[in-house]
PDB file of N, CA, C and O in Angstrom:
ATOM      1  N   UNK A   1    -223.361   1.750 -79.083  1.00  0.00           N
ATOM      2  CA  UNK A   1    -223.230   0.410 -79.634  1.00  0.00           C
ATOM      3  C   UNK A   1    -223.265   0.455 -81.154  1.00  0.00           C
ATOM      4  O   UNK A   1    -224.052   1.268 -81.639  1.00  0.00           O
ATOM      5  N   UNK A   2    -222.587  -0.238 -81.930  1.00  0.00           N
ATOM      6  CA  UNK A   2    -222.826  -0.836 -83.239  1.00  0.00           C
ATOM      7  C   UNK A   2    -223.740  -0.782 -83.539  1.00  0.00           C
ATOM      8  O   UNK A   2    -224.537  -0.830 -82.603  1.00  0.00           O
ATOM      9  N   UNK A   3    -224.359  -0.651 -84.908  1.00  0.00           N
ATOM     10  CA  UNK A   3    -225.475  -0.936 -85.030  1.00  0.00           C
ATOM     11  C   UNK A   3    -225.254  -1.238 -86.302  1.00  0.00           C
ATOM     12  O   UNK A   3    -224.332  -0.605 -86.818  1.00  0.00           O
ATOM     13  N   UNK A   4    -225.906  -2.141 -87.089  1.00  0.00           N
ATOM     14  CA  UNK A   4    -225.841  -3.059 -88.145  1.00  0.00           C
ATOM     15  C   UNK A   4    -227.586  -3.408 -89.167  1.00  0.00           C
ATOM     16  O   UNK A   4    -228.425  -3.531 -88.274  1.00  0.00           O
ATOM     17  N   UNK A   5    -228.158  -3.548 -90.277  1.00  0.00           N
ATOM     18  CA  UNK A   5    -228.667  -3.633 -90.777  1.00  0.00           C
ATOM     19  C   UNK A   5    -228.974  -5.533 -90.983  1.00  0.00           C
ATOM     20  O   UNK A   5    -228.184  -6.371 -91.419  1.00  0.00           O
ATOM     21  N   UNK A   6    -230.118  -5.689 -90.581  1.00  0.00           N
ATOM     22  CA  UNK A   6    -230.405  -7.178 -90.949  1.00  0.00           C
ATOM     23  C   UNK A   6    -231.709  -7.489 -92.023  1.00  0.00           C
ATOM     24  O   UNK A   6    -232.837  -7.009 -91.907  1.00  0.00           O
ATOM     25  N   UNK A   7    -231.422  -8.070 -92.690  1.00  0.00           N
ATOM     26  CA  UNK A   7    -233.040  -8.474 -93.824  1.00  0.00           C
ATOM     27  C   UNK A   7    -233.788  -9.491 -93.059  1.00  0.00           C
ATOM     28  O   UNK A   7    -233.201 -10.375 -92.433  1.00  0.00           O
ATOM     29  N   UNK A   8    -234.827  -9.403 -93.091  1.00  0.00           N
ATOM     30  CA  UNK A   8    -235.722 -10.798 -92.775  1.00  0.00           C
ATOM     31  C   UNK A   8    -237.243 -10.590 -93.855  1.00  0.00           C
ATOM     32  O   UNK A   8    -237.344  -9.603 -94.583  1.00  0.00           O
ATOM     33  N   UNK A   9    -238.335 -11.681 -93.794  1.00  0.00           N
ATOM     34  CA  UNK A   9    -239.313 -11.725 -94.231  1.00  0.00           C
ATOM     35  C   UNK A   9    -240.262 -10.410 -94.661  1.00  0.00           C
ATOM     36  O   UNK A   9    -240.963 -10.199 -95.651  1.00  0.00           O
ATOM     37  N   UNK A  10    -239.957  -9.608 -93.441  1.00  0.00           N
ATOM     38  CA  UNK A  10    -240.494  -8.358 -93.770  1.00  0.00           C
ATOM     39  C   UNK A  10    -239.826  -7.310 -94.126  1.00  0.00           C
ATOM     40  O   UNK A  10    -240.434  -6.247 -94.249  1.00  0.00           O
ATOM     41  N   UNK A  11    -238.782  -7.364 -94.309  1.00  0.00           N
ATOM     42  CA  UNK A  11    -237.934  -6.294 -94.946  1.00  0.00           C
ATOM     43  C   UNK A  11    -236.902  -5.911 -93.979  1.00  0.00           C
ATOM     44  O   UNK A  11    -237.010  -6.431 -92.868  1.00  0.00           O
ATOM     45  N   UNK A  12    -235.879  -5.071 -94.182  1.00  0.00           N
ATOM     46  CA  UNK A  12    -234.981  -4.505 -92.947  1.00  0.00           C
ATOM     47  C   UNK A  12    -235.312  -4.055 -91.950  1.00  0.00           C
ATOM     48  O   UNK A  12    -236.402  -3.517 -91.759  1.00  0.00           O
ATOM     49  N   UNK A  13    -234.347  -4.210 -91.060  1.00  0.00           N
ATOM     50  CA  UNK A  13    -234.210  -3.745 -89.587  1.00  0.00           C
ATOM     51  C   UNK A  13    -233.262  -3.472 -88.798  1.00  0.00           C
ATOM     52  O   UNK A  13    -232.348  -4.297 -88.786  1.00  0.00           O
ATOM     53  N   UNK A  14    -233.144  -2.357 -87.956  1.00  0.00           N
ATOM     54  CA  UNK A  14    -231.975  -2.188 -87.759  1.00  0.00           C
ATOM     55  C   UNK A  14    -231.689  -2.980 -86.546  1.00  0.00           C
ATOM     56  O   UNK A  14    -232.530  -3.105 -85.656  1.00  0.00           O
ATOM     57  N   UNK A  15    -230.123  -3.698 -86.477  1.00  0.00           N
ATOM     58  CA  UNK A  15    -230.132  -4.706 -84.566  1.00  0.00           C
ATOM     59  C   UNK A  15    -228.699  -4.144 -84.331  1.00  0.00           C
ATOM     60  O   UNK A  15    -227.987  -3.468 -85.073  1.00  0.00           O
ATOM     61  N   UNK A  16    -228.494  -4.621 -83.089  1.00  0.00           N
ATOM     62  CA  UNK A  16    -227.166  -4.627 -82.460  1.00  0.00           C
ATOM     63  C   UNK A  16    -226.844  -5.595 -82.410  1.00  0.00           C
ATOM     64  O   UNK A  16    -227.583  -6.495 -82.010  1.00  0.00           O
ATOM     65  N   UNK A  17    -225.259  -5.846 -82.906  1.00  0.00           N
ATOM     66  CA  UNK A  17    -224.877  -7.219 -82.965  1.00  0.00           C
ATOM     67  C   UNK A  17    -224.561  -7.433 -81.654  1.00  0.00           C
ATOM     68  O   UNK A  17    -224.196  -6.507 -80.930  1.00  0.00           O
ATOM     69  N   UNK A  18    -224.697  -8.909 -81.160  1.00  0.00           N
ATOM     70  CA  UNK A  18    -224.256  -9.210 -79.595  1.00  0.00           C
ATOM     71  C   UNK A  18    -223.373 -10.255 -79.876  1.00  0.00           C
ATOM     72  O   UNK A  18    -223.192 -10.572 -81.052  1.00  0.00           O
ATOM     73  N   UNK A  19    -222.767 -10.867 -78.923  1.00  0.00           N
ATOM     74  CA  UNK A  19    -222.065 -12.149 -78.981  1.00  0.00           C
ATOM     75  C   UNK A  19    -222.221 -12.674 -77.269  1.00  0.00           C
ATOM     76  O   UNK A  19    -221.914 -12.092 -76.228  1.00  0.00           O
ATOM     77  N   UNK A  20    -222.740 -13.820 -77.484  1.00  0.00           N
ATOM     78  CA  UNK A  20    -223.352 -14.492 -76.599  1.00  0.00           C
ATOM     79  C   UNK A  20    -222.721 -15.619 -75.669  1.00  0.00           C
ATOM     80  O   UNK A  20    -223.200 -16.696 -76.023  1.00  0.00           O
ATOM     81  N   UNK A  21    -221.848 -15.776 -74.637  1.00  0.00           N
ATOM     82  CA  UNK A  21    -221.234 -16.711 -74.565  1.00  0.00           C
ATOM     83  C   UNK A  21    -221.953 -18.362 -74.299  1.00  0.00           C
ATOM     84  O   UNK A  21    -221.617 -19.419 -74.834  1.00  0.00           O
ATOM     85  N   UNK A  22    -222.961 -18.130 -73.356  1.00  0.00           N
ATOM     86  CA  UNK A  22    -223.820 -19.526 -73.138  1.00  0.00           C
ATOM     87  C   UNK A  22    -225.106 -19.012 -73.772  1.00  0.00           C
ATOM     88  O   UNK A  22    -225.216 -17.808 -74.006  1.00  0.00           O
ATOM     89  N   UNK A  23    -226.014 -19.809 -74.039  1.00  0.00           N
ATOM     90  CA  UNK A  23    -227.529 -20.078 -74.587  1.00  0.00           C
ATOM     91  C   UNK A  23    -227.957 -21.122 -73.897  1.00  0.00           C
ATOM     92  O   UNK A  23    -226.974 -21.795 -73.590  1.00  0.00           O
ATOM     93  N   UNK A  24    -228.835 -21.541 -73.542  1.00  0.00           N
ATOM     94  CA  UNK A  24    -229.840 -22.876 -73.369  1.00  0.00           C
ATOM     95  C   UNK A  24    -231.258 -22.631 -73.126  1.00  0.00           C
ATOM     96  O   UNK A  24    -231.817 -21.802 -72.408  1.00  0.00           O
ATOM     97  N   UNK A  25    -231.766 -23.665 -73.991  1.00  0.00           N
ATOM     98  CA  UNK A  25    -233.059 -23.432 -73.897  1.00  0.00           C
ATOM     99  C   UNK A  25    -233.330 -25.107 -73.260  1.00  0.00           C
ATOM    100  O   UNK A  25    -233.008 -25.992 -74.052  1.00  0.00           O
ATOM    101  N   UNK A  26    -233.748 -25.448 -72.248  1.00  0.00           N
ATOM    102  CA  UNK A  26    -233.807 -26.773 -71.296  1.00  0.00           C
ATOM    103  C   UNK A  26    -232.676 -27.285 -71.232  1.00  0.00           C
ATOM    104  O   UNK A  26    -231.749 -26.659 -70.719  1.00  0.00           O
ATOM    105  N   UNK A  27    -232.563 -28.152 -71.585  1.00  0.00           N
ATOM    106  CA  UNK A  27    -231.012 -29.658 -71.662  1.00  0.00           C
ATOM    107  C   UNK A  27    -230.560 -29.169 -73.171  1.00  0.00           C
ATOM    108  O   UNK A  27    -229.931 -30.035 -73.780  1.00  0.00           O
ATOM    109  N   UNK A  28    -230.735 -28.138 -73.761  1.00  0.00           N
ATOM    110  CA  UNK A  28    -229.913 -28.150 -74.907  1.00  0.00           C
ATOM    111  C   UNK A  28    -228.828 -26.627 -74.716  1.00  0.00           C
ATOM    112  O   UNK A  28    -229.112 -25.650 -74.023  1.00  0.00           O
ATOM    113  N   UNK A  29    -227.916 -26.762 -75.319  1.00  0.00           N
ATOM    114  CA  UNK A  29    -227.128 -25.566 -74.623  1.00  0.00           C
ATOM    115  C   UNK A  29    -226.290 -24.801 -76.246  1.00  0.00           C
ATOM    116  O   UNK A  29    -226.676 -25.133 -77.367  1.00  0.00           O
ATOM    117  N   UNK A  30    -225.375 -23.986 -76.062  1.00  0.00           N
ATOM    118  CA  UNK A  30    -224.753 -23.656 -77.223  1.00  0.00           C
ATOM    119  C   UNK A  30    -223.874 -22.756 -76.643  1.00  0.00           C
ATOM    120  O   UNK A  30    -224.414 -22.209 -75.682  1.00  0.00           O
ATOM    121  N   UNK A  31    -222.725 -22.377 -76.837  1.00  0.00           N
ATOM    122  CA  UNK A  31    -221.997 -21.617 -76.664  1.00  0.00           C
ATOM    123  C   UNK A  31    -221.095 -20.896 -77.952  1.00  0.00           C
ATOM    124  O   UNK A  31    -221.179 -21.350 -79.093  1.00  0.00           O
ATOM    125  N   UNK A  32    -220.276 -19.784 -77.632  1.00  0.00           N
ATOM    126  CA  UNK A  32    -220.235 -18.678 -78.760  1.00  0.00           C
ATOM    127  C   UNK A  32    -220.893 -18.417 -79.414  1.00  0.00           C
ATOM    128  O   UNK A  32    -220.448 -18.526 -80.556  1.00  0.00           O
ATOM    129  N   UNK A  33    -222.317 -17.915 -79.340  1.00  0.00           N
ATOM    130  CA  UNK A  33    -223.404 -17.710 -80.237  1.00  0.00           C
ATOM    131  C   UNK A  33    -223.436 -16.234 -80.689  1.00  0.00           C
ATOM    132  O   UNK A  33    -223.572 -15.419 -79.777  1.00  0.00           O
ATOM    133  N   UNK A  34    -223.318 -15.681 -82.145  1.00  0.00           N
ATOM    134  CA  UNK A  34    -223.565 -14.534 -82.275  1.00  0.00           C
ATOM    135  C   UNK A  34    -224.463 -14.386 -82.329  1.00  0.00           C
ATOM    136  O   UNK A  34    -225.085 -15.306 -82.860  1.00  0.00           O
ATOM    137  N   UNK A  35    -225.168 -13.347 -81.925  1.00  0.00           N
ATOM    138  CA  UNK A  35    -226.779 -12.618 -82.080  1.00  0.00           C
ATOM    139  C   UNK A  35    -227.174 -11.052 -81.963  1.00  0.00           C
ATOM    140  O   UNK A  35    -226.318 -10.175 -81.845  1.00  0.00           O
ATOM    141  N   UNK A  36    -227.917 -10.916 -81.987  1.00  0.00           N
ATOM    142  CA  UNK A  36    -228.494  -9.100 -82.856  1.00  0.00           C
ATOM    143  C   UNK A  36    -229.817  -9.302 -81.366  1.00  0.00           C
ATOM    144  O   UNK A  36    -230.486 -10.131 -80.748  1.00  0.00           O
ATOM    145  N   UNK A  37    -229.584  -8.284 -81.442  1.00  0.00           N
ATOM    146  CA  UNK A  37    -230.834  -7.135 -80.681  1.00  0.00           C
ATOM    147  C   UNK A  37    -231.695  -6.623 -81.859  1.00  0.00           C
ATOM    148  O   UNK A  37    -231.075  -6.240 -82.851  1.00  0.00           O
ATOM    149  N   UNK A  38    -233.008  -6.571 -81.874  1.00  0.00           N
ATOM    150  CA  UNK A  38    -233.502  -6.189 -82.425  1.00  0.00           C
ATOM    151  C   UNK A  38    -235.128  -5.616 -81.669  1.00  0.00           C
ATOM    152  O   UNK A  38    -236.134  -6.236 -81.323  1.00  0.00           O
ATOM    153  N   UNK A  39    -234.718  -4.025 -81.643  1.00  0.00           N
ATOM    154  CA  UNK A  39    -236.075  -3.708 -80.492  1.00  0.00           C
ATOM    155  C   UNK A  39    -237.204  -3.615 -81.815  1.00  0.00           C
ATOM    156  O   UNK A  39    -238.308  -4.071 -81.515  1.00  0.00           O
ATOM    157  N   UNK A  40    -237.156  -3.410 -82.365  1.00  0.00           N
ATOM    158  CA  UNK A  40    -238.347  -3.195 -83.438  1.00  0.00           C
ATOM    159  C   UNK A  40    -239.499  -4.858 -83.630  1.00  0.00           C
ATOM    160  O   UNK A  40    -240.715  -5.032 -83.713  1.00  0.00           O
ATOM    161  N   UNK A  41    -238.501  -5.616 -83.630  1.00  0.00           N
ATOM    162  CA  UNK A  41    -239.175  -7.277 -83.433  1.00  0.00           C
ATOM    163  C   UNK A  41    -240.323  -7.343 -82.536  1.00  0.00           C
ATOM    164  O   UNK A  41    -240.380  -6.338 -81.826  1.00  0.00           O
ATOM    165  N   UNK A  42    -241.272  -8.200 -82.323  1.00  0.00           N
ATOM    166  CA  UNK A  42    -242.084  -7.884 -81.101  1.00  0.00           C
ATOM    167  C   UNK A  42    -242.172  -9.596 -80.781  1.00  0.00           C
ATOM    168  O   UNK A  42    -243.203 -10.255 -80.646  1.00  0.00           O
ATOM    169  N   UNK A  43    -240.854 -10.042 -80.713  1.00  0.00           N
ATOM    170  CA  UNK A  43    -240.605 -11.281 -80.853  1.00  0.00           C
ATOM    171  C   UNK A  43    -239.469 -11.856 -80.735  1.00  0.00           C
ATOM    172  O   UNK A  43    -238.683 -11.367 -81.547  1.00  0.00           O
ATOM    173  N   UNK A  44    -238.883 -12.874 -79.947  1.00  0.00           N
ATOM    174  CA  UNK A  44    -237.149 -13.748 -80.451  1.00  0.00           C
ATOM    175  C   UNK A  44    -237.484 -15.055 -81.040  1.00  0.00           C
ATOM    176  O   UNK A  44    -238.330 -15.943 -81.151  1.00  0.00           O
ATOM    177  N   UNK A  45    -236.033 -14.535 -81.424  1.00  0.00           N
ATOM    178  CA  UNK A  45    -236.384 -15.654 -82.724  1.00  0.00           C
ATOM    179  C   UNK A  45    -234.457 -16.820 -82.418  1.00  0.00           C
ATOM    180  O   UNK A  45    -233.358 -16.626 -81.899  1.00  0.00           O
ATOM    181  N   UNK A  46    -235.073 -17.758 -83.041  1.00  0.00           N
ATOM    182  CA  UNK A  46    -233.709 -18.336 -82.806  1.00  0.00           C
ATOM    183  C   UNK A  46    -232.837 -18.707 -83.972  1.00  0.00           C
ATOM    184  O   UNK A  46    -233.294 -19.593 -84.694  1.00  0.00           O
ATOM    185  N   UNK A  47    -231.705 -18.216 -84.284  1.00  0.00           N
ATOM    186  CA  UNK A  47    -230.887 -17.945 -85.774  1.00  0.00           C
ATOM    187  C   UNK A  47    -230.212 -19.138 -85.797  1.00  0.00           C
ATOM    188  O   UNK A  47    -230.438 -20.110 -85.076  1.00  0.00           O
ATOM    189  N   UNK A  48    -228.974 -18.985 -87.058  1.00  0.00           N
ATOM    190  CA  UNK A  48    -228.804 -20.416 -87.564  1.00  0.00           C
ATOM    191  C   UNK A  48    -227.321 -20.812 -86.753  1.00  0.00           C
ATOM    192  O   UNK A  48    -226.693 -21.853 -86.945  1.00  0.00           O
ATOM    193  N   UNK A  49    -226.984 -19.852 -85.925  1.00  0.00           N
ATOM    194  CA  UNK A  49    -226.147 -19.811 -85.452  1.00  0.00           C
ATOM    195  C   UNK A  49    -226.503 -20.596 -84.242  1.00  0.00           C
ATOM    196  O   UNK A  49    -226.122 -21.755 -84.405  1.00  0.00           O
ATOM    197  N   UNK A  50    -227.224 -20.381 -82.812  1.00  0.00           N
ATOM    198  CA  UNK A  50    -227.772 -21.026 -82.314  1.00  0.00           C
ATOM    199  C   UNK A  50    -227.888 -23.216 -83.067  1.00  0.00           C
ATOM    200  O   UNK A  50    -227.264 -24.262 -82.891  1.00  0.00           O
ATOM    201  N   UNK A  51    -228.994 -22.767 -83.802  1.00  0.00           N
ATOM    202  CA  UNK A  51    -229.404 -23.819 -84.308  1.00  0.00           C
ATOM    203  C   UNK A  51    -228.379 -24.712 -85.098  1.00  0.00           C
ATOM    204  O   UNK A  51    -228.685 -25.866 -85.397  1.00  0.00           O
ATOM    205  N   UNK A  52    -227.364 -24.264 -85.378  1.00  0.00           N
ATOM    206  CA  UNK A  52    -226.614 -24.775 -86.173  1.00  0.00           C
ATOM    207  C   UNK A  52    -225.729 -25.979 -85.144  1.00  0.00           C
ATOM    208  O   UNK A  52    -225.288 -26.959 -85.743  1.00  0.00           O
ATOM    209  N   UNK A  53    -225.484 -25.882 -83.599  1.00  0.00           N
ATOM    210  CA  UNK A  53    -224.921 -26.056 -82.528  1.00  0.00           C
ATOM    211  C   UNK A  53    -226.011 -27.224 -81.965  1.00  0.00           C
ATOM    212  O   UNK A  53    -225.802 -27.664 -80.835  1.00  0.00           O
ATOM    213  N   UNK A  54    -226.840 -27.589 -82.514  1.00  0.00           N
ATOM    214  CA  UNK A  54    -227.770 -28.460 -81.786  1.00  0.00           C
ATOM    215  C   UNK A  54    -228.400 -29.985 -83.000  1.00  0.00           C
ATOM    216  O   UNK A  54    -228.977 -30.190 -84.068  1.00  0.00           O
ATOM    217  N   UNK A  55    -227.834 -30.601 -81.981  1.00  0.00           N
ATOM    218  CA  UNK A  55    -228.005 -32.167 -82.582  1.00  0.00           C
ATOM    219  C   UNK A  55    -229.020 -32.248 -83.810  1.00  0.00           C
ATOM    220  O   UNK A  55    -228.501 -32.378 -84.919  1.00  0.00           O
ATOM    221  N   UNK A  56    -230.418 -32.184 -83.733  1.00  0.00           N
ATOM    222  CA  UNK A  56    -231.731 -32.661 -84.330  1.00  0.00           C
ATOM    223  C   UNK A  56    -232.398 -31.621 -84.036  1.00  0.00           C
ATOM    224  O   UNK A  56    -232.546 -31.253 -82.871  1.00  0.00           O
ATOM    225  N   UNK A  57    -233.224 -30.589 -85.746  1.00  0.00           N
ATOM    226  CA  UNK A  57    -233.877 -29.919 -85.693  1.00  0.00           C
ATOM    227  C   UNK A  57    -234.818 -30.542 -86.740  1.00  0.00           C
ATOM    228  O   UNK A  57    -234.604 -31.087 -87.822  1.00  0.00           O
ATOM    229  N   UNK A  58    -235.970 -30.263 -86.018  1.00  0.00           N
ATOM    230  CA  UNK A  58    -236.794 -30.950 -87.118  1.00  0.00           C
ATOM    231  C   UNK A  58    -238.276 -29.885 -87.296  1.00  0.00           C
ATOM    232  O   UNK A  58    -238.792 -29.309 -86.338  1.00  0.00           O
ATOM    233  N   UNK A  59    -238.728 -29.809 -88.579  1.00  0.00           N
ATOM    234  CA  UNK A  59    -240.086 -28.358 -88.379  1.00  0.00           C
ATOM    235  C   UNK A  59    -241.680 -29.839 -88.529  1.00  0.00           C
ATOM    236  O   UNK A  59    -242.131 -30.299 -89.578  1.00  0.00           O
ATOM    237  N   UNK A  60    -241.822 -29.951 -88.057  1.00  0.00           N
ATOM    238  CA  UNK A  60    -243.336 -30.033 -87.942  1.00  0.00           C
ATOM    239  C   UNK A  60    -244.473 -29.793 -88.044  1.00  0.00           C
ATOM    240  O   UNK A  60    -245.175 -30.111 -87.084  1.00  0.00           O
ATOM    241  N   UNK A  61    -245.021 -29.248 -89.034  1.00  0.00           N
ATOM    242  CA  UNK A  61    -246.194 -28.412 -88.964  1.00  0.00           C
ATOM    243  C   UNK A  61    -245.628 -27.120 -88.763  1.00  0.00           C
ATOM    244  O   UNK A  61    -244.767 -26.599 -89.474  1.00  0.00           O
ATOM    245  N   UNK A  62    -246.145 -26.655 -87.791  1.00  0.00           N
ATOM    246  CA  UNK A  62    -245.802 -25.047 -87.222  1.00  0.00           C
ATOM    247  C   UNK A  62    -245.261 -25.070 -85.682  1.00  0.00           C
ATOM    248  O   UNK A  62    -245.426 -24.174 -84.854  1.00  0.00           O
ATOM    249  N   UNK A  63    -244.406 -26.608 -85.449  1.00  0.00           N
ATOM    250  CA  UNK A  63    -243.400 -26.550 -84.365  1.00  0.00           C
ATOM    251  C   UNK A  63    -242.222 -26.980 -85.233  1.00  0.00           C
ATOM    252  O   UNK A  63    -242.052 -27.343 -86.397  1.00  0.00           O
ATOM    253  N   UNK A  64    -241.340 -26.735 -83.930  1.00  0.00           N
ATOM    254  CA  UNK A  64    -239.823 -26.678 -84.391  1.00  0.00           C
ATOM    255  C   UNK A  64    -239.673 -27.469 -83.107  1.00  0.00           C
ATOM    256  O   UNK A  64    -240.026 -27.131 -81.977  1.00  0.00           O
ATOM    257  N   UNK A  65    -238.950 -28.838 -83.586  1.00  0.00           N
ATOM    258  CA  UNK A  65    -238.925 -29.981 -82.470  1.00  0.00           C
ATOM    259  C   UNK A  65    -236.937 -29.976 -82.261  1.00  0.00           C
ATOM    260  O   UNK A  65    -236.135 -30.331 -83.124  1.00  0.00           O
ATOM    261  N   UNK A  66    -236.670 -29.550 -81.106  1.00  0.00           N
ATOM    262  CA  UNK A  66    -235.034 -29.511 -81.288  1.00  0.00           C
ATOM    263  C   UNK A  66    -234.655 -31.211 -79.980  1.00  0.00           C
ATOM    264  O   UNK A  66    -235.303 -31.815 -79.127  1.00  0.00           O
ATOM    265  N   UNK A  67    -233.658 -31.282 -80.412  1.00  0.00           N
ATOM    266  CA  UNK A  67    -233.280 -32.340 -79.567  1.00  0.00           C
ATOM    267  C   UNK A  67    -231.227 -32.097 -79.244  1.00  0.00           C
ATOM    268  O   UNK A  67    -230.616 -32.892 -78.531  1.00  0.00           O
TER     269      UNK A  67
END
């Protein structure tokens, strides 16, 4: 597989790019979503790609309220 270099908060990492055809997380959905593998993470995370596809994001404190 590909493998590709991504930056985040803590510095680089190496992921595999994926491309995703459906996503949903409850009643919210997204389709063509690109996204990365990243085994080093000890965590998923949801990118702007995803998020970018969904009505109302709103941060709250230390939630992330999607609609």
């Amino acid at each position: 597989s590909e493998r590709a270099t991504a930056r985040g908060a803590g510095g680089e990492i190496e992921v595999i790019p994926v491309a995703i055809d459906r996503i949903a997380l409850g009643p919210l959905e997204a389709t063509d979503v690109r996204g990365a593998v990243a085994e080093a993470l000890p965590v998923s995370l949801l990118g702007q790609t995803f998020l970018s596809q969904i009505d109302s994001v709103e941060i709250r404190g230390d939630e992330m309220v999607l609609r």
